[in-house]
PDB file of C-alpha atoms in Angstrom:
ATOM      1  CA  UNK A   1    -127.179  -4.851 -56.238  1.00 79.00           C
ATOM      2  CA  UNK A   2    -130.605  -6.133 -56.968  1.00 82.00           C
ATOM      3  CA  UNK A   3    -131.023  -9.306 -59.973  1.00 80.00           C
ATOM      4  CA  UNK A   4    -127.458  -8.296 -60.766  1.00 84.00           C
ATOM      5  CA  UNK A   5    -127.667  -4.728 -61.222  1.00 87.00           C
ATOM      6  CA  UNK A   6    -126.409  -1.542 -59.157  1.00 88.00           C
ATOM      7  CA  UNK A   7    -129.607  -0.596 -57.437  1.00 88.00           C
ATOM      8  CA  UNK A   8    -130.155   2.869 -55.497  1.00 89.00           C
ATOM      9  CA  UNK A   9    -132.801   2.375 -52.934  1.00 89.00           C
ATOM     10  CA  UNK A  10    -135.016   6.111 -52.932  1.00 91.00           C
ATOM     11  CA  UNK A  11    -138.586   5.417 -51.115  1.00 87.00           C
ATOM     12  CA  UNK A  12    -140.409   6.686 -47.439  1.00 78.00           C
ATOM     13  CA  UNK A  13    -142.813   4.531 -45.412  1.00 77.00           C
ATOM     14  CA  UNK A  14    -145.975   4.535 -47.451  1.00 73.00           C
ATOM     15  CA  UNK A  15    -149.314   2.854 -47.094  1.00 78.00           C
ATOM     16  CA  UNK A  16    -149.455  -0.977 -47.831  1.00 79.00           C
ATOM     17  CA  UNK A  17    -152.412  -0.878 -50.090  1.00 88.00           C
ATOM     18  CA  UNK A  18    -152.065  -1.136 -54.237  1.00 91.00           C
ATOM     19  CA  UNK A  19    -153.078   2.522 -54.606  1.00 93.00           C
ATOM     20  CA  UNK A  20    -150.609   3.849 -52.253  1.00 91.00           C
ATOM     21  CA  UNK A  21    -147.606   1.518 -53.549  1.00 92.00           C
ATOM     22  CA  UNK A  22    -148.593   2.852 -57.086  1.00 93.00           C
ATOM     23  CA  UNK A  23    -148.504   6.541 -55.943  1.00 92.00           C
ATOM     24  CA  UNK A  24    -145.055   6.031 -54.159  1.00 92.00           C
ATOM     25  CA  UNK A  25    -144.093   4.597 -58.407  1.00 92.00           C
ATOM     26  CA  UNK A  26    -145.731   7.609 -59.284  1.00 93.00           C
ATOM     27  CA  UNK A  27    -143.686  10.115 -57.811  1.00 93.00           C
ATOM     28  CA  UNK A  28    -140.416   8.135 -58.626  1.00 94.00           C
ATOM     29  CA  UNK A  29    -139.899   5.740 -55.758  1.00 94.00           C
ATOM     30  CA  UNK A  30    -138.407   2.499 -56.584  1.00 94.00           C
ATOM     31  CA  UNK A  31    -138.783   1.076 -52.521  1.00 93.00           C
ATOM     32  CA  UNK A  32    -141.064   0.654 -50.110  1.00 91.00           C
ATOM     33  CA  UNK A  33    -140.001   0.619 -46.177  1.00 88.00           C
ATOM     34  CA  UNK A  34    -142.837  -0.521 -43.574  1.00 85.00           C
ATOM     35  CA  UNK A  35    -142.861  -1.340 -40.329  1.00 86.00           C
ATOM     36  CA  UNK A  36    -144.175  -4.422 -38.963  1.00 86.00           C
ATOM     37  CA  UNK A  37    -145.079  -5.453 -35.228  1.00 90.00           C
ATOM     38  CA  UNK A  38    -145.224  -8.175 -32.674  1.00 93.00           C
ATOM     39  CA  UNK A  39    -148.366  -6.848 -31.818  1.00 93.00           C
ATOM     40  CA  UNK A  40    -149.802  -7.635 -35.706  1.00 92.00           C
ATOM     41  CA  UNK A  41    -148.139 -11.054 -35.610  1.00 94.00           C
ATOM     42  CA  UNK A  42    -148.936 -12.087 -31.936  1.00 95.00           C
ATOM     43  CA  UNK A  43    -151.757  -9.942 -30.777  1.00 94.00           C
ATOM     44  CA  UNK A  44    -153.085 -12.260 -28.373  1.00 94.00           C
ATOM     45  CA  UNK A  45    -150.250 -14.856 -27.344  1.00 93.00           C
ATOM     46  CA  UNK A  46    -147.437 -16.771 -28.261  1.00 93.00           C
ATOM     47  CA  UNK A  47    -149.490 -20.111 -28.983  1.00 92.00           C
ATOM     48  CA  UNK A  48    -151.218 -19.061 -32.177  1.00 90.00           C
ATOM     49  CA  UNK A  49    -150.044 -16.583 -34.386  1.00 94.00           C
ATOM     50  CA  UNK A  50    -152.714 -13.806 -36.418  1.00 94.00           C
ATOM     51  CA  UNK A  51    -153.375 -14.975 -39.416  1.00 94.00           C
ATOM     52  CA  UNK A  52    -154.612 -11.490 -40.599  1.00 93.00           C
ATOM     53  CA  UNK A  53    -151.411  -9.796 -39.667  1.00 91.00           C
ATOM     54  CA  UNK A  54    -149.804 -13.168 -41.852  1.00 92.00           C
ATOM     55  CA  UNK A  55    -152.076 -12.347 -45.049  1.00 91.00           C
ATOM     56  CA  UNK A  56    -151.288  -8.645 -44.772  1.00 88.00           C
ATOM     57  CA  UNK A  57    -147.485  -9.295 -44.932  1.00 87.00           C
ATOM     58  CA  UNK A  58    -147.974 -11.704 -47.730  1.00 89.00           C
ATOM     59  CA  UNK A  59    -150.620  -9.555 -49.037  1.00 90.00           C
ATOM     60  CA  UNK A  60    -148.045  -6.173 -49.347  1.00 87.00           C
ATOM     61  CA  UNK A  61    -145.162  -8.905 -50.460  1.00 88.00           C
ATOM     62  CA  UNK A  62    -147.166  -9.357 -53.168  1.00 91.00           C
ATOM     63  CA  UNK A  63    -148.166  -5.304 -54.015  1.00 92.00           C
ATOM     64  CA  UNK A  64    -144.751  -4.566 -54.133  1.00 91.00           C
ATOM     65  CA  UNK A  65    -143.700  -7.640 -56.358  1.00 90.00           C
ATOM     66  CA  UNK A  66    -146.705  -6.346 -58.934  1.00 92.00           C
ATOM     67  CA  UNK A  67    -145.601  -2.751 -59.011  1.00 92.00           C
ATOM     68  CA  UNK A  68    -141.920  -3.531 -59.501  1.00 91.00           C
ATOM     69  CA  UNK A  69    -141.236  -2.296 -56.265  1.00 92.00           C
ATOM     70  CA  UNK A  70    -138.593  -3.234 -53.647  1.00 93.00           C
ATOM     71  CA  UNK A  71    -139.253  -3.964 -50.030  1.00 91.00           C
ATOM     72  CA  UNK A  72    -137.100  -2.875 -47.111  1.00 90.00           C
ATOM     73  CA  UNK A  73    -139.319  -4.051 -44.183  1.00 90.00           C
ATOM     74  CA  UNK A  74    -138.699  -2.580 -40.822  1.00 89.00           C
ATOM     75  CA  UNK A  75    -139.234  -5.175 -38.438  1.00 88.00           C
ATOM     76  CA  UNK A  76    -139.890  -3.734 -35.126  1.00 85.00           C
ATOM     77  CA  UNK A  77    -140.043  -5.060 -32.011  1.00 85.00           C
ATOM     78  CA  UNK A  78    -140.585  -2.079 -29.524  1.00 84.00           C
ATOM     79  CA  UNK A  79    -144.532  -2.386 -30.221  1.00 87.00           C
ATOM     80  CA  UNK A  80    -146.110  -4.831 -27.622  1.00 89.00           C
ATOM     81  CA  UNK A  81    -149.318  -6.079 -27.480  1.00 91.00           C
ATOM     82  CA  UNK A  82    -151.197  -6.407 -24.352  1.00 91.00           C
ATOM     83  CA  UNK A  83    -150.481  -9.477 -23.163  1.00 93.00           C
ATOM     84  CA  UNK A  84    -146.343  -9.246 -23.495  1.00 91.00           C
ATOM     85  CA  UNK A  85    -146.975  -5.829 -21.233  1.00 90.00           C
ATOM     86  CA  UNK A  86    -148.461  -7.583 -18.381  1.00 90.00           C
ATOM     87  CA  UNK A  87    -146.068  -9.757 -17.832  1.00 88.00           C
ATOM     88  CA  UNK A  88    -143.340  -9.643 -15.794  1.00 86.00           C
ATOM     89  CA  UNK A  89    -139.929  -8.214 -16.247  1.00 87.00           C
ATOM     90  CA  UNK A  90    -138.046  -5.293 -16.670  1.00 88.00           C
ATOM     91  CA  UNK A  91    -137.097  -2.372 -18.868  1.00 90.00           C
ATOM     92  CA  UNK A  92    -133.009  -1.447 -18.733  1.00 92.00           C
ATOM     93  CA  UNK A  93    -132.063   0.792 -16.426  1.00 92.00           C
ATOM     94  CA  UNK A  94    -128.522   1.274 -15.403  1.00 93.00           C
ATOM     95  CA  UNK A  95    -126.761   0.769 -11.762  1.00 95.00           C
ATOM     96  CA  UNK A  96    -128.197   4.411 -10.843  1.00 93.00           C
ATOM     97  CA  UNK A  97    -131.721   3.601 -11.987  1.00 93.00           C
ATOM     98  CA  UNK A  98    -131.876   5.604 -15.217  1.00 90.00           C
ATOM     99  CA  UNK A  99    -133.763   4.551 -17.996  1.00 88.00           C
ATOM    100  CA  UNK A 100    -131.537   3.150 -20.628  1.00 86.00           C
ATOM    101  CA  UNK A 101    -132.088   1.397 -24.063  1.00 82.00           C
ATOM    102  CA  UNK A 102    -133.969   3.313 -27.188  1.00 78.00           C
ATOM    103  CA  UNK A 103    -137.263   1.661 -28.006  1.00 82.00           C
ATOM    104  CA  UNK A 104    -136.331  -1.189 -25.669  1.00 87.00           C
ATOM    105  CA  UNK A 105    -139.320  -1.595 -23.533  1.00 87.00           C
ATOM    106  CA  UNK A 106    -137.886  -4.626 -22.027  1.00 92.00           C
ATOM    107  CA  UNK A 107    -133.840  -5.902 -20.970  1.00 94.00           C
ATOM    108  CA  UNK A 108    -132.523  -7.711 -23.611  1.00 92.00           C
ATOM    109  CA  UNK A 109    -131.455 -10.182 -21.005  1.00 95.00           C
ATOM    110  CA  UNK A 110    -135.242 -10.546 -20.180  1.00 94.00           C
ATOM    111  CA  UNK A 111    -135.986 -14.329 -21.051  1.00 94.00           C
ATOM    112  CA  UNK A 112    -139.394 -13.789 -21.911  1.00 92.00           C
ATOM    113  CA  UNK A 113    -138.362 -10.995 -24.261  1.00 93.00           C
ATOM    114  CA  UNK A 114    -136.212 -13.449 -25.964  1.00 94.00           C
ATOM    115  CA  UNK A 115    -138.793 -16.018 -26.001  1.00 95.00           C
ATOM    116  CA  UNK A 116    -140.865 -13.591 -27.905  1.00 94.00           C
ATOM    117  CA  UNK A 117    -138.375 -12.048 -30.168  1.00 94.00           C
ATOM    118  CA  UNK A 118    -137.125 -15.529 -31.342  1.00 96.00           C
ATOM    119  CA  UNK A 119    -140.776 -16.325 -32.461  1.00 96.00           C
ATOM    120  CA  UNK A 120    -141.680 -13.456 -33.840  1.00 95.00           C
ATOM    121  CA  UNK A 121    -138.501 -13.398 -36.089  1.00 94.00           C
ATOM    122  CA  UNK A 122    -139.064 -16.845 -36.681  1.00 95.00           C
ATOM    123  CA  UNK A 123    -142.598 -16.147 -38.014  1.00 95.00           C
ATOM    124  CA  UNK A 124    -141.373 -13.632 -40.576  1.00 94.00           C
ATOM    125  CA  UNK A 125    -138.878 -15.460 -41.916  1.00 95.00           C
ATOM    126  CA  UNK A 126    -140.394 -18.141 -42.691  1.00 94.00           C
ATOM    127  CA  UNK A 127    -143.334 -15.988 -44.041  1.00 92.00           C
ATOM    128  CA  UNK A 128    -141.395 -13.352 -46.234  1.00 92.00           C
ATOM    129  CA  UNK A 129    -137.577 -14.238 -45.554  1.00 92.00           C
ATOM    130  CA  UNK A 130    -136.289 -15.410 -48.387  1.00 88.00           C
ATOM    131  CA  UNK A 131    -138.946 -13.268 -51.037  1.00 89.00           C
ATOM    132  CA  UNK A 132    -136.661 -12.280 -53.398  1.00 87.00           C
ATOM    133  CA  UNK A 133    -138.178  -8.603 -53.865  1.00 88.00           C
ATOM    134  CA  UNK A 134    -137.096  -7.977 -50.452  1.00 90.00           C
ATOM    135  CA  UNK A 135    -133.404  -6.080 -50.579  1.00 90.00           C
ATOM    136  CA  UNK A 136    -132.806  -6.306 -46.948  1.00 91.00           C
ATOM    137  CA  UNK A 137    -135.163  -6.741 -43.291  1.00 93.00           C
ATOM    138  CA  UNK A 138    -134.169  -4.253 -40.967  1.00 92.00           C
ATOM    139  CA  UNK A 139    -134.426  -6.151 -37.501  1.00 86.00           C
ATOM    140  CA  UNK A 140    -135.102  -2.854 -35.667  1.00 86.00           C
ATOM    141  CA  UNK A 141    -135.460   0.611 -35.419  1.00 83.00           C
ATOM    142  CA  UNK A 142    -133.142   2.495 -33.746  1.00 81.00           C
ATOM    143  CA  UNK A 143    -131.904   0.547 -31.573  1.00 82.00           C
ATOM    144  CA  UNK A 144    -129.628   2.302 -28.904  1.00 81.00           C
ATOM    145  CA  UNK A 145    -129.384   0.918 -25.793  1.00 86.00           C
ATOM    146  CA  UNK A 146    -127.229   1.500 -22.335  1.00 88.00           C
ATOM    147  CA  UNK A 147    -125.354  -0.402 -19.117  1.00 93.00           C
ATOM    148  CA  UNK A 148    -128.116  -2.367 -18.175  1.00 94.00           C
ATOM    149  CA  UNK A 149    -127.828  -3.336 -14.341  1.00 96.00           C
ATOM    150  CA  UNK A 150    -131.544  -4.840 -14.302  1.00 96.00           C
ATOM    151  CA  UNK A 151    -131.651  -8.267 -12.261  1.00 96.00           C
ATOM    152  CA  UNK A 152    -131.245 -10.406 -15.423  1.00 96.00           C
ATOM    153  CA  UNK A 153    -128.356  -8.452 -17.120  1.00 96.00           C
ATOM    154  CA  UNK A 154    -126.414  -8.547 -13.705  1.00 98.00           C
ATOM    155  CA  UNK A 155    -127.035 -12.340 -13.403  1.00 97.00           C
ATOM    156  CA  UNK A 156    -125.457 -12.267 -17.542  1.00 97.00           C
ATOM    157  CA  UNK A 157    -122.395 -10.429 -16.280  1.00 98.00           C
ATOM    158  CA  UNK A 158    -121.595 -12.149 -13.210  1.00 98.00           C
ATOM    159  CA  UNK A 159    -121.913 -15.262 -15.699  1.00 98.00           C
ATOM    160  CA  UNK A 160    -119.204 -13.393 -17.856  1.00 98.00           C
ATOM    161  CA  UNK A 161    -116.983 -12.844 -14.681  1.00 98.00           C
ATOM    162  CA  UNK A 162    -117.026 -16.374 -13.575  1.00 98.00           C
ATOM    163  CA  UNK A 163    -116.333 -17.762 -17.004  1.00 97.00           C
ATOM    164  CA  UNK A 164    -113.423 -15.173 -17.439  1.00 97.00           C
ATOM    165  CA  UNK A 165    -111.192 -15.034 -13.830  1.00 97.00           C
ATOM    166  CA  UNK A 166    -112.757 -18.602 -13.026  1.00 96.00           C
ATOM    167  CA  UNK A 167    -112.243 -17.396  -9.325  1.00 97.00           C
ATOM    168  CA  UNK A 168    -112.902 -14.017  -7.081  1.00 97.00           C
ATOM    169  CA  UNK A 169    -109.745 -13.498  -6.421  1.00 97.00           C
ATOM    170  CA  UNK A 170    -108.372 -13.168  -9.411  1.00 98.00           C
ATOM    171  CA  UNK A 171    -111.154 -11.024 -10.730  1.00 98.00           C
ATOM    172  CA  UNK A 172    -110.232  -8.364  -7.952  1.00 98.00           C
ATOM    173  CA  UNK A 173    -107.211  -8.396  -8.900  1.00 98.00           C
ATOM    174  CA  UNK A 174    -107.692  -7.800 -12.645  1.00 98.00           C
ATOM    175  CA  UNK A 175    -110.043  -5.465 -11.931  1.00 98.00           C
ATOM    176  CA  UNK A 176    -108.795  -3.155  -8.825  1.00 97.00           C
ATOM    177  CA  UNK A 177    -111.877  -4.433  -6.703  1.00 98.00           C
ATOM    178  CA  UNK A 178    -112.539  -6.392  -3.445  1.00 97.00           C
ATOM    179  CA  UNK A 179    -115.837  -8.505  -3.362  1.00 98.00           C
ATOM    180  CA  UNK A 180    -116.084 -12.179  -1.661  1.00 97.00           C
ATOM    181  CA  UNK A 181    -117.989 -13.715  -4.465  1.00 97.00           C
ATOM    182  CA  UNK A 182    -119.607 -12.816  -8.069  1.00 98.00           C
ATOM    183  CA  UNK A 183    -122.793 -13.296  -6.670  1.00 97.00           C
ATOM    184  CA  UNK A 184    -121.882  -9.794  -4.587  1.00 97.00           C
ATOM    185  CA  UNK A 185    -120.676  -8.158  -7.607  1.00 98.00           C
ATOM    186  CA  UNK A 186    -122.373  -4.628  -8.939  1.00 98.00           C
ATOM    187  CA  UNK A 187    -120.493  -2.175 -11.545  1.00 97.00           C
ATOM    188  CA  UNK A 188    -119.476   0.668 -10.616  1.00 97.00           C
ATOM    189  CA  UNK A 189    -121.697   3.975 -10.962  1.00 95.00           C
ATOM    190  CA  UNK A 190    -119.538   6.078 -12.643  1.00 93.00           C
ATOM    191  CA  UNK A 191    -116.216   6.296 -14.385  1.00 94.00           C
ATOM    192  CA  UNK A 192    -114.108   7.971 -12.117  1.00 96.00           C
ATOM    193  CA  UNK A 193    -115.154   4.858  -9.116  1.00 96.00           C
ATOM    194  CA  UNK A 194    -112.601   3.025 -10.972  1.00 97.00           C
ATOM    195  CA  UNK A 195    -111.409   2.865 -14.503  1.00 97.00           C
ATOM    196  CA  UNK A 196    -110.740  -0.466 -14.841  1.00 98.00           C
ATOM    197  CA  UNK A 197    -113.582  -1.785 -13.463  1.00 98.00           C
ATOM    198  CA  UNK A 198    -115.889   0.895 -15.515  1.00 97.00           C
ATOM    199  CA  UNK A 199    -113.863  -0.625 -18.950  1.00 96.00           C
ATOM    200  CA  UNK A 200    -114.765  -4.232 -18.284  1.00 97.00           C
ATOM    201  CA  UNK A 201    -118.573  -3.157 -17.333  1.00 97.00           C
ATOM    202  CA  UNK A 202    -118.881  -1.411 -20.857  1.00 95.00           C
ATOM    203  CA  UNK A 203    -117.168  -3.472 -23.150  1.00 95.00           C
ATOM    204  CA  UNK A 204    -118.877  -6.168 -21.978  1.00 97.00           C
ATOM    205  CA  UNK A 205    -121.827  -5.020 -22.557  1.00 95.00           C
ATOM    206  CA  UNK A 206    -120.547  -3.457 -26.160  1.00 93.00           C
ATOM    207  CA  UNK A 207    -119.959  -7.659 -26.667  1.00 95.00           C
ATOM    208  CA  UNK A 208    -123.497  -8.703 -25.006  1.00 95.00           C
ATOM    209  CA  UNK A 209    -125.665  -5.610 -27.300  1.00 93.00           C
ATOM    210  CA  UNK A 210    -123.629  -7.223 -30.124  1.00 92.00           C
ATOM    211  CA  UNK A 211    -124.031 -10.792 -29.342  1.00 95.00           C
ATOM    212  CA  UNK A 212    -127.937  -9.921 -29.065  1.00 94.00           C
ATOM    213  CA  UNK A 213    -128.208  -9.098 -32.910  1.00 93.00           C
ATOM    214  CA  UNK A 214    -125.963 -12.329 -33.836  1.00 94.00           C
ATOM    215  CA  UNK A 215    -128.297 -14.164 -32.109  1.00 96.00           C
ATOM    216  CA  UNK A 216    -131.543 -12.876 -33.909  1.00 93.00           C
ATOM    217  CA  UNK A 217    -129.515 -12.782 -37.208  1.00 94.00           C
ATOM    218  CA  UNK A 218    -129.028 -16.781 -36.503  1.00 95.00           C
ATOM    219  CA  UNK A 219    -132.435 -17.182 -35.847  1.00 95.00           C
ATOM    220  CA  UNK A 220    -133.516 -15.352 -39.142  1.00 95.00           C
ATOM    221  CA  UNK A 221    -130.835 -17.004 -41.435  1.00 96.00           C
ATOM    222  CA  UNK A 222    -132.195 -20.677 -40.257  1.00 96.00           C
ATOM    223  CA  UNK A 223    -135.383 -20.095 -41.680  1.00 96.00           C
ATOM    224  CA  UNK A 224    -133.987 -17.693 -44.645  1.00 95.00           C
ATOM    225  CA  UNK A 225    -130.671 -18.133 -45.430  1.00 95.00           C
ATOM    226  CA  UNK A 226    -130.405 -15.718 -48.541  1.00 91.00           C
ATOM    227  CA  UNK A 227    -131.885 -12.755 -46.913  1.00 92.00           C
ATOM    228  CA  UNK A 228    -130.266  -9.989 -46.328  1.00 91.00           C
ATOM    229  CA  UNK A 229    -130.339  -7.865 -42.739  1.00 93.00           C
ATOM    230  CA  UNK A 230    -129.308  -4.642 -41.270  1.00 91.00           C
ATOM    231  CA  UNK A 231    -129.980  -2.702 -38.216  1.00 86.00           C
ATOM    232  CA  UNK A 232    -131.317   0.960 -38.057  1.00 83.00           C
ATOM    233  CA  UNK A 233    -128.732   2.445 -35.604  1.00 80.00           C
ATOM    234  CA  UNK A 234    -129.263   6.068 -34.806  1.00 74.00           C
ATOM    235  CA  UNK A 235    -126.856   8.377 -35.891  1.00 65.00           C
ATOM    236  CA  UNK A 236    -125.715   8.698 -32.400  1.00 61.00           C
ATOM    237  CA  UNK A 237    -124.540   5.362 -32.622  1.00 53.00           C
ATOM    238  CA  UNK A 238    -121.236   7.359 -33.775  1.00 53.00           C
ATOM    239  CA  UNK A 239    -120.781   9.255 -30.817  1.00 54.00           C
ATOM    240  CA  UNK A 240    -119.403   7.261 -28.114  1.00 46.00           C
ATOM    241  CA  UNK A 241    -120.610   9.311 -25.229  1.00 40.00           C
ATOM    242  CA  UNK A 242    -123.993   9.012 -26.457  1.00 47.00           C
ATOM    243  CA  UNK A 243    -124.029   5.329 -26.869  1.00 66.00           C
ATOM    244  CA  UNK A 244    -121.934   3.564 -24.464  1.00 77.00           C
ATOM    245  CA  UNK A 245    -122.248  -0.098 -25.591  1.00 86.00           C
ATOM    246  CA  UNK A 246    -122.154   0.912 -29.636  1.00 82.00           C
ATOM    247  CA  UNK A 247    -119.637  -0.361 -30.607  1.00 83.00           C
ATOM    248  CA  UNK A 248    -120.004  -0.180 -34.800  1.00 80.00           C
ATOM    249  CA  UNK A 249    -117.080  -2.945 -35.901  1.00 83.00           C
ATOM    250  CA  UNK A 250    -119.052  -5.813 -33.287  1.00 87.00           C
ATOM    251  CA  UNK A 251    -122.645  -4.570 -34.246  1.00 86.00           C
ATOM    252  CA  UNK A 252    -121.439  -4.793 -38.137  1.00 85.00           C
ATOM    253  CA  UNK A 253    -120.677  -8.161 -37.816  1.00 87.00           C
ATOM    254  CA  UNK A 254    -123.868  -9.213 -37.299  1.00 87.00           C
ATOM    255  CA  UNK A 255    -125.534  -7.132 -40.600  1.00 89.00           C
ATOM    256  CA  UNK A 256    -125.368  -7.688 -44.197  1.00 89.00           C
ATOM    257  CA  UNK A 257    -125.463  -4.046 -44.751  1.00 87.00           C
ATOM    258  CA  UNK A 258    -124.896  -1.819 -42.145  1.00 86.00           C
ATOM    259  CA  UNK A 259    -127.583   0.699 -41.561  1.00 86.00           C
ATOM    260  CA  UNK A 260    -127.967   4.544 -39.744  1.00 81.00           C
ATOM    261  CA  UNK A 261    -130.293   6.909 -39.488  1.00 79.00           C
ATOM    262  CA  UNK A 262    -128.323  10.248 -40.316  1.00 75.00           C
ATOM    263  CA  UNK A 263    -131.369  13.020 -39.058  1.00 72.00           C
ATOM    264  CA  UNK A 264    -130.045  16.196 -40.767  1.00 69.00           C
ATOM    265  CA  UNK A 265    -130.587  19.003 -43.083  1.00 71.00           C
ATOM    266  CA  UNK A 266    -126.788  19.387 -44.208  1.00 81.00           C
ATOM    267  CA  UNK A 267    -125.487  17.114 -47.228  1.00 83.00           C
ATOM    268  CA  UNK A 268    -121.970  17.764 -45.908  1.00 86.00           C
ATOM    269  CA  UNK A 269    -122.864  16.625 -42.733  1.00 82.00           C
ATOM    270  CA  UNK A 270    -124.531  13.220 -43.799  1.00 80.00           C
ATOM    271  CA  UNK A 271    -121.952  12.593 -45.894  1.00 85.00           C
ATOM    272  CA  UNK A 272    -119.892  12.661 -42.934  1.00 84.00           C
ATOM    273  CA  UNK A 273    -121.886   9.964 -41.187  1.00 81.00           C
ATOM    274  CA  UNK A 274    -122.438   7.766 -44.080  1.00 82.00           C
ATOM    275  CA  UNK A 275    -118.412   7.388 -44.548  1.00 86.00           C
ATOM    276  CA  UNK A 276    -117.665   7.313 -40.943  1.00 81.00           C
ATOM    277  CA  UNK A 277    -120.399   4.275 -40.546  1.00 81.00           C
ATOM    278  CA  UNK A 278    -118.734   2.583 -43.785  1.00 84.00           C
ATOM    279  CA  UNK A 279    -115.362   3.148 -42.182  1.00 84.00           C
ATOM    280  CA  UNK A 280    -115.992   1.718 -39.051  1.00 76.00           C
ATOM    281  CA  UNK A 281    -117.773  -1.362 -40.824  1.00 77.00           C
ATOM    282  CA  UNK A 282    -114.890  -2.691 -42.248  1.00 80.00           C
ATOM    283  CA  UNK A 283    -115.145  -0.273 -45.827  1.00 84.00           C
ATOM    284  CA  UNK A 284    -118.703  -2.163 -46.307  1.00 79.00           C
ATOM    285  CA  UNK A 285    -121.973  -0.841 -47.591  1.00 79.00           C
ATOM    286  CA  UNK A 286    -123.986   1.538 -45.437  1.00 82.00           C
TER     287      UNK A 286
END
């Protein structure tokens, strides 16, 4: 719904200019989805945001308000400028040194990727959060991840372990294993190494890529408490061997909407997705 009515988002990521908003009218859009970065709001450092890259969100706030036009910005994160890439940390990888993580360029475990994230959301919500032309932010594209064994989400998991068997020994024992301390612990590579073991590594980290978007949503609903958020989860967000720490009813929890990308040229087929999403998200919206 949008000022009380049923509203039926149809719009594609057009230009941010007058001329291009009115073309998208034109043609019989009624939204407008664009992508903003850290990179436009923080393009040098942390200390001072841009105020150009501030103007030109308020600036297409504005566009859209004057052509009747609703926003659904895509807020993503996976664009860093310079500075964030120099310093240190690390991109997931899992305990066999895979890659892991769509568009994650850094672990979300990595402190001074939170540090960033937190004031980067902070900075749009103050800016555009609660606009009331704005149906819903999405707070990032696509964002599949995997079992990240970098140093920083091993240090988060060992916390977990500690906090759950409060001693070794009774961690080995839940979990069929046999190291001296947590500080020694390291999942297990694959499945088959031991089951047990293998279930606590990924649903713990189906509750940590969960607890990541709760913890941006609380940052954005501080500063804008009636906006509306949702995620852009790729389709194979569904399919459990393709996303390991998806886990749709947790990462629902944390969205006012929940969102997927369904990439597909059969109507059958994303009608499929659309009511398996809404299924899994507690019979809500998708």
């Amino acid at each position: 719904y949008m000022k009380g009515k049923p509203f039926f988002p149809i719009g594609f990521c057009f230009g941010i200019t007058d001329e291009a908003v009115k073309k998208a009218k034109g043609v019989g859009m009624n939204c407008v989805h664009q992508e903003y970065k850290i990179r436009d709001m923080f393009p040098k450092s942390l200390d001072k945001p841009s105020e150009k890259g501030v103007k030109q969100l308020s600036r297409f706030v504005d566009i859209c308000r004057q052509n009747d036009m609703v926003m659904f910005p895509l807020l993503s994160a996976h664009h860093f400028p310079g500075w964030l890439s120099k310093e240190k940390g690390h991109r997931p990888k899992d305990i066999n040194g895979n890659n892991v993580g769509l568009w994650f360029n850094r672990s979300l475990h990595d402190p001074n990727f939170r540090k960033t994230l937190k004031a980067y959301w902070t900075l749009i919500a103050k800016t555009v959060g609660d606009d009331p032309n704005a149906a819903a932010f999405v707070t990032w594209n696509e964002p599949g991840y995997g079992l990240d064994a970098t140093p920083n989400a091993l240090k988060a998991y060992r916390t977990y372990l500690r906090h759950k068997y409060k001693n070794v020994e009774a961690m080995n024992k839940a979990l069929e294993t046999s190291f001296k301390s947590f500080n020694e612990v390291l999942p297990p590579k694959k499945p088959e190494d031991n089951r047990t073991f293998w279930y606590n590594w990924v649903t713990y980290n189906q509750k940590a890529f969960a607890e990541f978007f709760a913890w941006q949503r609380s940052i954005f609903k501080k500063h804008a408490p009636k906006s509306n958020l949702t995620h852009k989860h790729p389709v194979s967000a569904t399919i459990p061997a393709e996303g390991w720490v998806n886990d749709i009813p947790l990462l629902s929890e944390s969205q006012d909407v929940f969102g997927c990308d369904a990439y597909n040229g059969s109507l059958f087929h994303y009608r499929d997705v659309m009511e398996a999403a809404r299924s899994l998200s507690d019979m809500g919206p998708v």
